[in-house]
mmCIF file of C-alpha atoms in Angstrom:
data_model
loop_
_atom_site.group_PDB
_atom_site.id
_atom_site.type_symbol
_atom_site.label_atom_id
_atom_site.label_comp_id
_atom_site.label_asym_id
_atom_site.label_seq_id
_atom_site.Cartn_x
_atom_site.Cartn_y
_atom_site.Cartn_z
ATOM 1 C CA MET A 1 -9.690 9.474 9.500
ATOM 2 C CA PRO A 2 -10.083 7.604 5.712
ATOM 3 C CA LEU A 3 -13.082 8.349 3.783
ATOM 4 C CA THR A 4 -14.722 4.652 4.607
ATOM 5 C CA MET A 5 -15.311 5.484 8.317
ATOM 6 C CA ALA A 6 -17.678 8.518 7.134
ATOM 7 C CA ALA A 7 -21.785 8.021 7.333
ATOM 8 C CA ILE A 8 -23.835 8.648 4.558
ATOM 9 C CA GLY A 9 -24.775 12.047 3.916
ATOM 10 C CA ASP A 10 -21.484 13.602 5.201
ATOM 11 C CA THR A 11 -19.406 16.308 3.690
ATOM 12 C CA ALA A 12 -15.860 16.483 4.103
ATOM 13 C CA THR A 13 -12.836 17.618 3.010
ATOM 14 C CA ILE A 14 -9.627 15.629 1.649
ATOM 15 C CA ARG A 15 -7.178 16.069 3.881
ATOM 16 C CA LYS A 16 -4.686 13.746 2.429
ATOM 17 C CA ILE A 17 -4.086 11.147 -0.364
ATOM 18 C CA SER A 18 -1.820 7.955 0.911
ATOM 19 C CA GLY A 19 -0.831 4.964 -1.209
ATOM 20 C CA LYS A 20 1.644 4.451 -3.800
ATOM 21 C CA ASP A 21 2.392 7.173 -6.428
ATOM 22 C CA GLU A 22 0.677 5.164 -8.844
ATOM 23 C CA THR A 23 -2.607 4.772 -6.739
ATOM 24 C CA ARG A 24 -2.363 8.555 -5.817
ATOM 25 C CA ARG A 25 -1.688 9.723 -9.407
ATOM 26 C CA PHE A 26 -5.216 7.431 -10.510
ATOM 27 C CA LEU A 27 -7.204 8.987 -7.703
ATOM 28 C CA GLU A 28 -6.242 12.702 -8.681
ATOM 29 C CA ASN A 29 -7.300 11.878 -12.279
ATOM 30 C CA LEU A 30 -10.546 11.168 -10.703
ATOM 31 C CA GLY A 31 -10.788 14.430 -8.928
ATOM 32 C CA PHE A 32 -9.562 13.071 -5.461
ATOM 33 C CA VAL A 33 -7.346 16.031 -4.482
ATOM 34 C CA ALA A 34 -6.369 17.391 -1.119
ATOM 35 C CA GLY A 35 -8.778 20.460 -0.385
ATOM 36 C CA THR A 36 -11.623 18.664 -2.480
ATOM 37 C CA VAL A 37 -14.838 18.544 -1.126
ATOM 38 C CA VAL A 38 -16.536 14.966 -1.069
ATOM 39 C CA THR A 39 -20.203 13.886 0.048
ATOM 40 C CA ILE A 40 -20.562 10.463 0.631
ATOM 41 C CA ILE A 41 -23.959 8.915 -1.296
ATOM 42 C CA SER A 42 -24.172 5.323 -0.309
ATOM 43 C CA ARG A 43 -22.391 2.644 0.111
ATOM 44 C CA VAL A 44 -22.782 -0.439 -2.378
ATOM 45 C CA GLY A 45 -21.153 -3.811 -0.560
ATOM 46 C CA GLU A 46 -17.579 -3.010 -0.518
ATOM 47 C CA ASN A 47 -17.809 0.426 -2.722
ATOM 48 C CA VAL A 48 -18.192 3.417 -1.807
ATOM 49 C CA ILE A 49 -20.537 6.011 -4.006
ATOM 50 C CA VAL A 50 -19.277 9.344 -3.369
ATOM 51 C CA SER A 51 -19.856 13.211 -5.483
ATOM 52 C CA ILE A 52 -17.272 15.375 -6.066
ATOM 53 C CA LYS A 53 -16.644 17.942 -8.045
ATOM 54 C CA ASP A 54 -20.417 17.475 -9.466
ATOM 55 C CA SER A 55 -19.607 14.074 -10.528
ATOM 56 C CA ARG A 56 -20.888 10.695 -8.715
ATOM 57 C CA VAL A 57 -17.670 8.014 -8.513
ATOM 58 C CA ALA A 58 -17.768 5.089 -7.042
ATOM 59 C CA ILE A 59 -14.654 3.385 -5.720
ATOM 60 C CA ASP A 60 -13.549 0.009 -4.099
ATOM 61 C CA SER A 61 -12.970 -0.108 -0.250
ATOM 62 C CA ASN A 62 -9.169 -0.393 -0.462
ATOM 63 C CA LEU A 63 -9.117 3.470 -2.353
ATOM 64 C CA ALA A 64 -11.226 4.728 0.070
ATOM 65 C CA LYS A 65 -9.062 4.080 3.206
ATOM 66 C CA LYS A 66 -6.079 5.690 0.931
ATOM 67 C CA ILE A 67 -8.255 8.874 1.271
ATOM 68 C CA LEU A 68 -8.084 10.616 4.594
ATOM 69 C CA ILE A 69 -10.854 13.379 5.606
#
């Protein structure tokens, strides 16, 4: 399921990153790699704030839909 469907407070493991090569590379540079654990911190409008590798990252819903957990 995409990251956008996870509830606030949920912890999940990234299974796959979909999308174009440049989108996957961008998310990879932010730390979104298959096998990494993420926690949903909050939602602000259409943005999702997640905790990943001891950092907090805000991404929009279009990118969050490409992250499958």
